[in-house]
């Protein structure tokens, strides 16, 4: 079956450093990949997305990378701040599939 | 806009009791979804709806029922609660079901079944 998974359940970085969160997926038919941020006690929030025909998508302080050859996604956060501390999920979606498949999440902790 | 709201925020049930979780969205979205999130895990889809009056099963539908009588509301029912249904439940909505359409999530309902 299809699955989306993250390599590390936790990641701890110093404030100001760059963070890299990784994700692997198994379904070659996925059209679209999404990164969500979930702060404690809240629902997931969209951060950035990347389509399957792209290998990089730049946001304000975040970059999504996609390597279809090895079915690997990354979320890079530049100059990580305490407000970035949260659980980050990757998800994959296909057109009209009716659902997204979520990975298990990486908890990012930013140390001052 | 309030976005996606969920009621209640917290609930404790005894095994065998029933309850209904309400999700409401004011964005005129066609698609609505119910997910559950267990500790340390991602979200798993329970049921979803592609429009008023329609529902469909997701990955983990057993023990749950849903109804979408009005476009803005999506109800999740537990007829006979079990401890395995202890979880945080999230509702989401989206305008379309194309792969690039963003899902907006509610704040969640924390349910404990004893």
CSV table of C-alpha atoms in Angstrom, one decimal:
chain,number,residue,atom,x,y,z
A,1,UNK,CA,0.0,0.0,0.0
A,2,UNK,CA,1.0,3.6,-0.2
A,3,UNK,CA,2.8,5.3,2.7
A,4,UNK,CA,4.4,8.5,3.6
A,5,UNK,CA,7.0,8.5,6.3
A,6,UNK,CA,9.5,10.8,8.0
A,7,UNK,CA,13.0,9.7,8.7
A,8,UNK,CA,13.4,11.1,12.2
A,9,UNK,CA,10.7,11.6,14.8
A,10,UNK,CA,12.5,14.4,16.5
A,11,UNK,CA,14.9,17.1,15.5
A,12,UNK,CA,16.6,19.7,17.8
A,13,UNK,CA,18.4,22.7,16.4
A,14,UNK,CA,19.9,26.0,17.7
A,15,UNK,CA,18.1,29.2,17.1
A,16,UNK,CA,19.5,30.7,13.9
A,17,UNK,CA,20.6,27.4,12.4
A,18,UNK,CA,19.0,25.9,9.3
A,19,UNK,CA,16.7,22.9,9.8
A,20,UNK,CA,16.1,20.1,7.4
A,21,UNK,CA,13.2,17.7,7.8
A,22,UNK,CA,13.0,14.7,5.6
A,23,UNK,CA,10.2,12.5,4.3
A,24,UNK,CA,10.0,9.4,2.1
A,25,UNK,CA,7.0,8.3,0.1
A,26,UNK,CA,6.2,5.1,-1.7
A,27,UNK,CA,3.5,6.0,-4.3
A,28,UNK,CA,5.0,7.0,-7.7
A,29,UNK,CA,1.5,8.3,-8.8
A,30,UNK,CA,1.4,11.1,-6.2
A,31,UNK,CA,0.8,14.4,-7.9
A,32,UNK,CA,1.4,16.7,-5.1
A,33,UNK,CA,3.2,17.0,-1.8
A,34,UNK,CA,2.4,19.2,1.1
A,35,UNK,CA,4.1,20.2,4.3
A,36,UNK,CA,2.1,21.1,7.3
A,37,UNK,CA,3.0,22.6,10.6
A,38,UNK,CA,1.1,21.6,13.7
A,39,UNK,CA,1.6,23.7,16.9
A,40,UNK,CA,0.7,22.2,20.2
A,41,UNK,CA,-3.1,22.0,20.7
A,42,UNK,CA,-3.9,23.2,17.2
A,43,UNK,CA,-4.8,21.8,13.8
A,44,UNK,CA,-2.3,21.4,11.0
A,45,UNK,CA,-1.5,24.5,9.0
A,46,UNK,CA,-0.3,24.5,5.4
A,47,UNK,CA,3.3,25.7,5.0
A,48,UNK,CA,4.3,24.9,1.4
A,49,UNK,CA,3.5,22.6,-1.4
A,50,UNK,CA,5.4,21.1,-4.3
A,51,UNK,CA,4.0,19.5,-7.4
A,52,UNK,CA,5.5,16.3,-8.8
A,53,UNK,CA,6.8,18.1,-11.9
A,54,UNK,CA,9.0,20.3,-9.7
A,55,UNK,CA,12.2,19.6,-7.8
A,56,UNK,CA,12.3,22.8,-5.7
A,57,UNK,CA,9.8,25.3,-4.4
A,58,UNK,CA,10.9,28.4,-2.5
A,59,UNK,CA,8.8,30.1,0.2
A,60,UNK,CA,9.7,33.0,2.5
A,61,UNK,CA,12.0,31.1,4.8
A,62,UNK,CA,11.1,27.6,3.8
A,63,UNK,CA,12.1,25.5,0.8
A,64,UNK,CA,10.5,22.3,-0.4
A,65,UNK,CA,12.7,19.8,-2.3
A,66,UNK,CA,11.6,16.8,-4.2
A,67,UNK,CA,13.7,13.9,-5.5
A,68,UNK,CA,11.4,11.6,-7.5
A,69,UNK,CA,14.2,9.2,-8.3
A,70,UNK,CA,14.5,8.1,-4.7
A,71,UNK,CA,11.0,9.2,-3.6
A,72,UNK,CA,12.3,11.7,-1.1
A,73,UNK,CA,11.0,15.0,0.1
A,74,UNK,CA,12.7,17.6,2.3
A,75,UNK,CA,11.6,20.8,4.1
A,76,UNK,CA,14.3,23.3,4.7
A,77,UNK,CA,13.8,26.1,7.2
A,78,UNK,CA,16.3,28.9,7.1
A,79,UNK,CA,17.4,30.7,10.3
A,80,UNK,CA,15.2,28.6,12.5
A,81,UNK,CA,13.3,30.6,15.2
A,82,UNK,CA,11.7,29.5,18.5
A,83,UNK,CA,8.3,30.0,16.8
A,84,UNK,CA,9.2,27.3,14.4
A,85,UNK,CA,9.0,24.7,17.2
A,86,UNK,CA,6.2,22.4,16.2
A,87,UNK,CA,5.4,19.0,14.6
A,88,UNK,CA,5.9,19.0,10.8
A,89,UNK,CA,4.1,16.6,8.6
A,90,UNK,CA,4.5,15.7,5.0
A,91,UNK,CA,1.5,14.5,3.0
A,92,UNK,CA,1.0,13.3,-0.5
A,93,UNK,CA,-2.1,13.8,-2.6
A,94,UNK,CA,-3.4,12.8,-6.0
A,95,UNK,CA,-6.0,14.4,-8.2
A,96,UNK,CA,-9.5,13.5,-7.1
A,97,UNK,CA,-8.3,10.9,-4.7
A,98,UNK,CA,-10.5,12.3,-2.0
A,99,UNK,CA,-7.8,12.2,0.6
A,100,UNK,CA,-4.2,13.1,1.5
A,101,UNK,CA,-1.9,10.5,3.1
A,102,UNK,CA,0.0,11.9,6.0
A,103,UNK,CA,3.4,10.8,7.4
A,104,UNK,CA,3.9,10.4,11.2
A,105,UNK,CA,5.5,13.8,11.9
A,106,UNK,CA,8.8,15.2,13.0
A,107,UNK,CA,8.9,17.2,16.2
A,108,UNK,CA,11.2,20.2,15.7
A,109,UNK,CA,12.6,21.8,18.9
A,110,UNK,CA,14.5,25.1,18.6
A,111,UNK,CA,16.9,25.8,21.4
A,112,UNK,CA,17.6,29.5,22.3
B,1,UNK,CA,-14.4,34.4,8.5
B,2,UNK,CA,-14.2,31.9,11.3
B,3,UNK,CA,-12.7,29.2,9.0
B,4,UNK,CA,-13.3,25.7,10.3
B,5,UNK,CA,-14.7,25.3,13.8
B,6,UNK,CA,-15.3,22.2,15.8
B,7,UNK,CA,-17.5,21.5,18.8
B,8,UNK,CA,-16.9,20.3,21.5
B,9,UNK,CA,-13.2,20.9,22.2
B,10,UNK,CA,-12.9,18.2,24.8
B,11,UNK,CA,-15.1,15.2,25.7
B,12,UNK,CA,-14.9,12.2,28.0
B,13,UNK,CA,-17.2,9.3,27.2
B,14,UNK,CA,-17.8,5.9,28.9
B,15,UNK,CA,-17.5,2.8,26.8
B,16,UNK,CA,-20.7,2.2,24.9
B,17,UNK,CA,-21.9,5.8,25.0
B,18,UNK,CA,-22.7,7.7,21.8
B,19,UNK,CA,-21.8,11.3,20.7
B,20,UNK,CA,-21.7,13.5,17.7
B,21,UNK,CA,-18.9,15.9,16.8
B,22,UNK,CA,-19.8,18.9,14.8
B,23,UNK,CA,-17.7,20.6,12.2
B,24,UNK,CA,-18.7,23.9,10.5
B,25,UNK,CA,-17.0,25.9,7.8
B,26,UNK,CA,-17.9,29.3,6.4
B,27,UNK,CA,-15.7,29.3,3.3
B,28,UNK,CA,-18.3,27.7,1.0
B,29,UNK,CA,-16.1,24.7,0.5
B,30,UNK,CA,-17.4,21.6,-1.3
B,31,UNK,CA,-15.2,19.1,0.4
B,32,UNK,CA,-15.0,18.2,4.0
B,33,UNK,CA,-13.0,15.6,5.9
B,34,UNK,CA,-12.8,13.9,9.3
B,35,UNK,CA,-9.4,12.7,10.5
B,36,UNK,CA,-8.2,11.2,13.7
B,37,UNK,CA,-4.7,11.7,15.1
B,38,UNK,CA,-3.2,9.3,17.6
B,39,UNK,CA,-0.2,10.2,19.8
B,40,UNK,CA,3.0,10.5,17.8
B,41,UNK,CA,1.2,9.7,14.5
B,42,UNK,CA,0.0,11.5,11.5
B,43,UNK,CA,-3.6,12.0,10.5
B,44,UNK,CA,-5.7,9.2,9.2
B,45,UNK,CA,-8.9,9.8,7.2
B,46,UNK,CA,-12.1,8.5,8.7
B,47,UNK,CA,-14.7,9.7,6.3
B,48,UNK,CA,-15.0,12.5,3.8
B,49,UNK,CA,-17.7,14.3,1.8
B,50,UNK,CA,-17.5,15.7,-1.7
B,51,UNK,CA,-20.7,17.8,-1.4
B,52,UNK,CA,-23.9,18.3,0.4
B,53,UNK,CA,-25.8,15.0,0.9
B,54,UNK,CA,-22.8,12.8,0.0
B,55,UNK,CA,-20.3,10.9,2.2
B,56,UNK,CA,-17.5,8.4,1.5
B,57,UNK,CA,-15.3,6.1,3.6
B,58,UNK,CA,-11.7,6.9,4.3
B,59,UNK,CA,-8.9,4.7,5.7
B,60,UNK,CA,-10.4,4.0,9.1
B,61,UNK,CA,-14.2,4.3,8.9
B,62,UNK,CA,-15.2,1.4,11.2
B,63,UNK,CA,-17.2,2.5,14.3
B,64,UNK,CA,-18.0,6.0,12.9
B,65,UNK,CA,-20.8,7.4,10.8
B,66,UNK,CA,-21.1,10.8,9.2
B,67,UNK,CA,-23.7,13.1,7.7
B,68,UNK,CA,-23.6,16.2,5.5
B,69,UNK,CA,-27.1,17.5,5.5
B,70,UNK,CA,-26.0,21.1,4.9
B,71,UNK,CA,-23.0,22.2,2.9
B,72,UNK,CA,-21.4,24.1,5.8
B,73,UNK,CA,-21.7,21.3,8.3
B,74,UNK,CA,-20.1,17.8,8.6
B,75,UNK,CA,-21.1,15.6,11.6
B,76,UNK,CA,-19.1,12.7,12.9
B,77,UNK,CA,-21.0,10.2,15.0
B,78,UNK,CA,-19.8,7.5,17.4
B,79,UNK,CA,-22.7,5.1,18.1
B,80,UNK,CA,-21.0,3.0,20.7
B,81,UNK,CA,-17.7,4.5,21.9
B,82,UNK,CA,-14.7,2.2,22.5
B,83,UNK,CA,-11.4,3.0,24.3
B,84,UNK,CA,-9.7,2.5,20.9
B,85,UNK,CA,-11.5,5.6,19.7
B,86,UNK,CA,-9.6,7.8,22.2
B,87,UNK,CA,-7.9,10.3,19.9
B,88,UNK,CA,-7.8,13.8,18.7
B,89,UNK,CA,-10.3,14.4,15.9
B,90,UNK,CA,-9.7,17.0,13.2
B,91,UNK,CA,-12.1,18.3,10.6
B,92,UNK,CA,-10.9,19.9,7.4
B,93,UNK,CA,-12.4,21.4,4.3
B,94,UNK,CA,-11.3,22.3,0.9
B,95,UNK,CA,-12.9,24.0,-2.1
B,96,UNK,CA,-12.0,21.4,-4.6
B,97,UNK,CA,-10.4,17.9,-4.6
B,98,UNK,CA,-7.7,18.7,-7.1
B,99,UNK,CA,-4.3,17.8,-5.8
B,100,UNK,CA,-3.2,21.5,-5.4
B,101,UNK,CA,-6.2,22.5,-3.3
B,102,UNK,CA,-5.3,23.4,0.3
B,103,UNK,CA,-7.1,21.8,3.2
B,104,UNK,CA,-8.0,24.0,6.1
B,105,UNK,CA,-8.1,22.3,9.5
B,106,UNK,CA,-10.2,23.0,12.6
B,107,UNK,CA,-8.6,23.2,16.0
B,108,UNK,CA,-9.5,19.6,16.9
B,109,UNK,CA,-11.6,17.7,19.5
B,110,UNK,CA,-9.9,15.7,22.1
B,111,UNK,CA,-12.0,12.6,22.9
B,112,UNK,CA,-11.2,10.2,25.8
B,113,UNK,CA,-13.2,7.0,26.1
B,114,UNK,CA,-12.9,5.2,29.4
